[in-house]
Short mmCIF file of C-alpha atoms in Angstrom, two decimals:
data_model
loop_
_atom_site.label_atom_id
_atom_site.label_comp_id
_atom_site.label_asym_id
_atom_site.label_seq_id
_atom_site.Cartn_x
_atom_site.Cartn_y
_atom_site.Cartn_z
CA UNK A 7 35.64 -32.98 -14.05
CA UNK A 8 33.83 -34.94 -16.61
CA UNK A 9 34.00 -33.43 -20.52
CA UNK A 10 29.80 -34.34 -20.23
CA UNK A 11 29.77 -32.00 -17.40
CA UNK A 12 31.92 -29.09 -18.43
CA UNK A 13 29.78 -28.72 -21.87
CA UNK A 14 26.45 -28.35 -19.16
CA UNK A 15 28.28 -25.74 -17.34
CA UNK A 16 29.64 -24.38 -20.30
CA UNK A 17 25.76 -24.39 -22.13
CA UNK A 18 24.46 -23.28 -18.92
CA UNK A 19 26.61 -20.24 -18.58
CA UNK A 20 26.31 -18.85 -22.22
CA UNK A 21 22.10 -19.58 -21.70
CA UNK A 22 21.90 -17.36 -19.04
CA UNK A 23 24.26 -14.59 -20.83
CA UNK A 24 22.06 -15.19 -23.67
CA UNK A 25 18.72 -14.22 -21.56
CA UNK A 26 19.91 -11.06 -20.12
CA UNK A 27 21.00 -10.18 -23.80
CA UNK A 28 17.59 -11.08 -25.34
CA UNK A 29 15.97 -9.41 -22.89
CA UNK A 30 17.26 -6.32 -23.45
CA UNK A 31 16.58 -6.31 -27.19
CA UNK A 32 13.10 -7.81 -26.63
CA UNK A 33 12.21 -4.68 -24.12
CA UNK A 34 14.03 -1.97 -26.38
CA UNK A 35 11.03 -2.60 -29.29
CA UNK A 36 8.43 -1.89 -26.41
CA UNK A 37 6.34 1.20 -26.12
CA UNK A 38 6.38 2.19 -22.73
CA UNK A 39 4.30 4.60 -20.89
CA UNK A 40 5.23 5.47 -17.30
CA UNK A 41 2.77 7.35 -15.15
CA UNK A 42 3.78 9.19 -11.52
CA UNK A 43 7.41 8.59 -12.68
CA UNK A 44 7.99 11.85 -10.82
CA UNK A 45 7.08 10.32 -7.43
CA UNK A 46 10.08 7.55 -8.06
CA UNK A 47 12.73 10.56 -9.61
CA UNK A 48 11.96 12.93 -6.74
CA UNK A 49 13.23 10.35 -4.17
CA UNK A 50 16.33 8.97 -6.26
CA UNK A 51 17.29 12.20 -7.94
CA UNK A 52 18.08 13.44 -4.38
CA UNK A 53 19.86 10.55 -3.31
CA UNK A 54 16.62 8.97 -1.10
CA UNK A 55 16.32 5.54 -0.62
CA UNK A 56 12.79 3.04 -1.25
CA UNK A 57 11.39 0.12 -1.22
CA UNK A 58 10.20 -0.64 -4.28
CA UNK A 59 7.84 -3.46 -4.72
CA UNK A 60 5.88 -5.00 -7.31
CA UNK A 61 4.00 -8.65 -8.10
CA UNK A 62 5.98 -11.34 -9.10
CA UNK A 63 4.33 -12.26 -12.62
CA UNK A 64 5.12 -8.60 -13.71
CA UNK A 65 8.68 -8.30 -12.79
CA UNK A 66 9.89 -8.40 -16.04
CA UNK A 67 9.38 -4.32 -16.61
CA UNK A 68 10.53 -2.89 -13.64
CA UNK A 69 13.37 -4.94 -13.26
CA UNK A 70 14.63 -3.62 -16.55
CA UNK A 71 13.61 -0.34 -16.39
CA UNK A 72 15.31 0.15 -12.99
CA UNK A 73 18.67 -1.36 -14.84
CA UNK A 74 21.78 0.48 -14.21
CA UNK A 75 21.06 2.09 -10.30
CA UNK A 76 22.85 -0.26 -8.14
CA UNK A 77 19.72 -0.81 -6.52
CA UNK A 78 19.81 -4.52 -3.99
CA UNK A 79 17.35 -7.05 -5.66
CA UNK A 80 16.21 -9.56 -3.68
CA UNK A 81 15.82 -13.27 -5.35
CA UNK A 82 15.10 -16.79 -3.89
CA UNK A 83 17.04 -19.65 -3.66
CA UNK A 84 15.36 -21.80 -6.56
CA UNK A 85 16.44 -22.52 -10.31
CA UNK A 86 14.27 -19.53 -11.30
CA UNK A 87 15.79 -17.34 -8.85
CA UNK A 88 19.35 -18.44 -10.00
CA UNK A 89 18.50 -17.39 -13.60
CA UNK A 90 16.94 -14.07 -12.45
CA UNK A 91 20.12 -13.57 -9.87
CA UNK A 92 22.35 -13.61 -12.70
CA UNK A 93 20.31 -11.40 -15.05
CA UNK A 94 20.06 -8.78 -12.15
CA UNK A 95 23.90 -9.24 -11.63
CA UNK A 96 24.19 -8.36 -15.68
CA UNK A 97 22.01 -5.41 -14.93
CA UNK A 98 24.18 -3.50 -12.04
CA UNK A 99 22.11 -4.96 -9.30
CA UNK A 100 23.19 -6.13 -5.98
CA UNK A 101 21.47 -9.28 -5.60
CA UNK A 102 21.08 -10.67 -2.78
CA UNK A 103 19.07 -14.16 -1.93
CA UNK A 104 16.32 -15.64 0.53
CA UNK A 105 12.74 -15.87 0.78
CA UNK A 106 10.14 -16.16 3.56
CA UNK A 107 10.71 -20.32 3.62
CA UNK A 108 14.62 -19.92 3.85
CA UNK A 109 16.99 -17.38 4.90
CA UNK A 110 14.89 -14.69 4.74
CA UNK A 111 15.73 -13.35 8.43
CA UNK A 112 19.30 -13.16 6.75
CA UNK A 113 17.78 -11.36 3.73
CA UNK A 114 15.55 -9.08 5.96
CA UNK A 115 18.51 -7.98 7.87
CA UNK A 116 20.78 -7.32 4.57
CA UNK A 117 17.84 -5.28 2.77
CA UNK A 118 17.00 -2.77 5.76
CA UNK A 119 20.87 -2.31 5.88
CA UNK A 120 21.30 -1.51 2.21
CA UNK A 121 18.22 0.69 2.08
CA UNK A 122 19.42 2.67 5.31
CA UNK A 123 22.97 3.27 4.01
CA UNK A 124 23.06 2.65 0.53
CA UNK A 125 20.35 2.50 -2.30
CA UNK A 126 17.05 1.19 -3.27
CA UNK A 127 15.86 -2.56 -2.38
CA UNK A 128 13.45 -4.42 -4.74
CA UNK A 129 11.35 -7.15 -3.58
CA UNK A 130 8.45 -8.79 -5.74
CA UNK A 131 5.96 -9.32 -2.39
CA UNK A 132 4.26 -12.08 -3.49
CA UNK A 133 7.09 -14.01 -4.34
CA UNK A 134 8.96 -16.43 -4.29
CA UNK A 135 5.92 -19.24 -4.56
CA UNK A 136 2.59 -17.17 -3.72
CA UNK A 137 -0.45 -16.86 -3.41
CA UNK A 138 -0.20 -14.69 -6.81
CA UNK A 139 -1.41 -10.74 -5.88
CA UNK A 140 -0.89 -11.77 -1.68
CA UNK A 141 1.64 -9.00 -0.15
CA UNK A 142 3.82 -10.83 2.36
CA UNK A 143 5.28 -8.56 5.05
CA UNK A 144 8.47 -8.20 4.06
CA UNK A 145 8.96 -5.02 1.83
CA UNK A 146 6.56 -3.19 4.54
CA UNK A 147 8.74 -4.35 7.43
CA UNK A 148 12.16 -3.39 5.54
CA UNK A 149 10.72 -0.28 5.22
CA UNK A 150 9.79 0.16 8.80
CA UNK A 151 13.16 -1.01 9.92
CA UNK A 152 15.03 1.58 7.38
CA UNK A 153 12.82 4.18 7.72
CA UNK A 154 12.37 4.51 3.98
CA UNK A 155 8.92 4.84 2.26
CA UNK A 156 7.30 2.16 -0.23
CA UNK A 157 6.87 2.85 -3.09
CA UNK A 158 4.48 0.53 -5.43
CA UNK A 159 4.58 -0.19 -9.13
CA UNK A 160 2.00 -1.72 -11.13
CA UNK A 161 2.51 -3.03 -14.70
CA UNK A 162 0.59 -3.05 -17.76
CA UNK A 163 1.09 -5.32 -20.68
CA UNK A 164 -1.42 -4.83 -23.44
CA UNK A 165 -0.22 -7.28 -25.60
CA UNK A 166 1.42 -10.64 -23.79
CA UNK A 167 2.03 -14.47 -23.58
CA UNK A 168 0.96 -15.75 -20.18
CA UNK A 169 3.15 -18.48 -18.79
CA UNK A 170 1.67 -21.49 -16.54
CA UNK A 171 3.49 -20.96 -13.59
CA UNK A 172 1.87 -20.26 -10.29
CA UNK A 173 1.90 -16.82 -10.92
CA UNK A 174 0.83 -16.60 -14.80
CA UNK A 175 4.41 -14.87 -15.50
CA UNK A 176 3.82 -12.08 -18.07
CA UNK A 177 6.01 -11.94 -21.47
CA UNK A 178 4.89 -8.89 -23.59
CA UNK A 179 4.98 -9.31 -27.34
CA UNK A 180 7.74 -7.40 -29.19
CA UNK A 181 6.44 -3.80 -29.70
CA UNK A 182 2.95 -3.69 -27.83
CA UNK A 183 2.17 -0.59 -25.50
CA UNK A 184 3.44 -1.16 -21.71
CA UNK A 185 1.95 1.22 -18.83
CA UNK A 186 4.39 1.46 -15.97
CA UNK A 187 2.49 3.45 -12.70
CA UNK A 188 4.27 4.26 -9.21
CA UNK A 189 2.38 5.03 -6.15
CA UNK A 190 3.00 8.03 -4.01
CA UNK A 191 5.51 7.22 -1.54
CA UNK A 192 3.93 5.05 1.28
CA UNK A 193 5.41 5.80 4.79
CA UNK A 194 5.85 3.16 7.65
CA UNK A 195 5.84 4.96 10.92
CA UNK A 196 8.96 3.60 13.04
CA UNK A 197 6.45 3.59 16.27
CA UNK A 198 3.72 1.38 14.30
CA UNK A 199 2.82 -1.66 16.10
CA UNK A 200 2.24 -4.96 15.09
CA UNK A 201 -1.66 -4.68 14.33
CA UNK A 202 -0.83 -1.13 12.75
CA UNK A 203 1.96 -3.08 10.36
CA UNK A 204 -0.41 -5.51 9.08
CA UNK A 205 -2.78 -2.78 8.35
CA UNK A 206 -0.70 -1.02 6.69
CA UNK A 207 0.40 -4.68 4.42
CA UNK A 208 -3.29 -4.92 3.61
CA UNK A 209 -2.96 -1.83 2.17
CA UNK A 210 -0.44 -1.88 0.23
CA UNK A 211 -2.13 -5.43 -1.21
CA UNK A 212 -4.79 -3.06 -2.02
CA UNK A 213 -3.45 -0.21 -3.38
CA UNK A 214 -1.09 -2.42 -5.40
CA UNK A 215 -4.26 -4.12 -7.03
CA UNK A 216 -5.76 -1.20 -7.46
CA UNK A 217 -2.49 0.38 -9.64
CA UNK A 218 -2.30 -3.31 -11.50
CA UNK A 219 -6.17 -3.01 -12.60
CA UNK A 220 -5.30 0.52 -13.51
CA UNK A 221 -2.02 -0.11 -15.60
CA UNK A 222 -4.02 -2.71 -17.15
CA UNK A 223 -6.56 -0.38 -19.06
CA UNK A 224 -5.80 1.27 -22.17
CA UNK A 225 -7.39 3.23 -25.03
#
């Protein structure tokens, strides 16, 4: 292997080791409020599994705030998603990888698994490439499948740069005030048909909205 190449692996490696690092430090100096944090504990702190979902340009938060659970993230196959996979990995997830446009039959499968039998999955449902705020199927139908609730999580950042990417990606400002709000549990009856499913997906888009406009208010 070329010298030129090893020093862009090398550079590449210690970048992304870097991230997960500055991350950490960067969310430590924020002042986070959670709300309905009881609705998440009272499911994990008896051993219950959920799916928990949240929109991509917020992910930031809850992916660090869930640090440390074992909990399955799920990430796409992109450069972004390579960076985030190996942040997650940093973090104690399970990561695993695919997205509606490729291998995310695969994905579907490993999720509903994971969530049956072993912990918490975390999908961002407007992700990997939008529409921004447009809840795809897929956390509602891994929750079906599992028999596990949903549970949503909207994010508040009062302070924040806003990125140009497709989904205005959300980087709070060292030490500005974050709300973090769960939903109630949101239950997916096994029986539910198809028309009953994507009922139940636009209300989850909904509801999810609705917690995002609320996280986004403060005094």
């Amino acid at each position: 292997m070329k010298v030129k190449e090893l020093r862009r692996r090398f550079l590449r490696s210690l970048g992304n080791l870097l991230l997960g690092r500055v991350i950490e430090l960067w969310s430590k100096t924020l002042k986070v409020q959670k709300k309905n944090w009881n609705a998440f504990e009272s499911f994990h702190g008896q051993g219950e599994n959920l799916i928990i979902a949240f929109w991509h340009g917020t992910m930031l938060l809850p992916w660090y705030e869930f640090r440390g659970n074992k909990f399955m993230g799920l990430t796409s196959y992109s450069k972004d998603g390579d960076v985030l996979a190996k942040v997650l990995d940093r973090w104690g997830y399970l990561v695993t990888r695919g997205s509606s446009s490729r291998g995310g039959d695969v994905a579907l499968g490993i999720m509903v698994d994971y969530a049956k039998h072993e912990g918490s999955v975390m999908v961002t449902p407007d992700g990997p490439r939008g529409p921004a705020f447009k809840f795809k199927a897929g956390a509602v139908v891994a929750a079906q499948r599992s028999e596990r609730p949903v549970l949503l999580i909207g994010v508040g950042i009062k302070k924040k740069w806003l990125l140009g990417s497709w989904d205005k990606f959300q980087v709070p400002m060292p030490f500005t005030r974050v709300n973090i709000i769960c939903s109630d549990p949101v239950w997916v009856p096994k029986s539910a048909n198809r028309d009953q499913v994507s009922a139940l997906i636009a209300q989850c888009e909904t509801h999810l909205r609705a917690l995002q406009a609320e996280a986004e208010k403060f005094d």
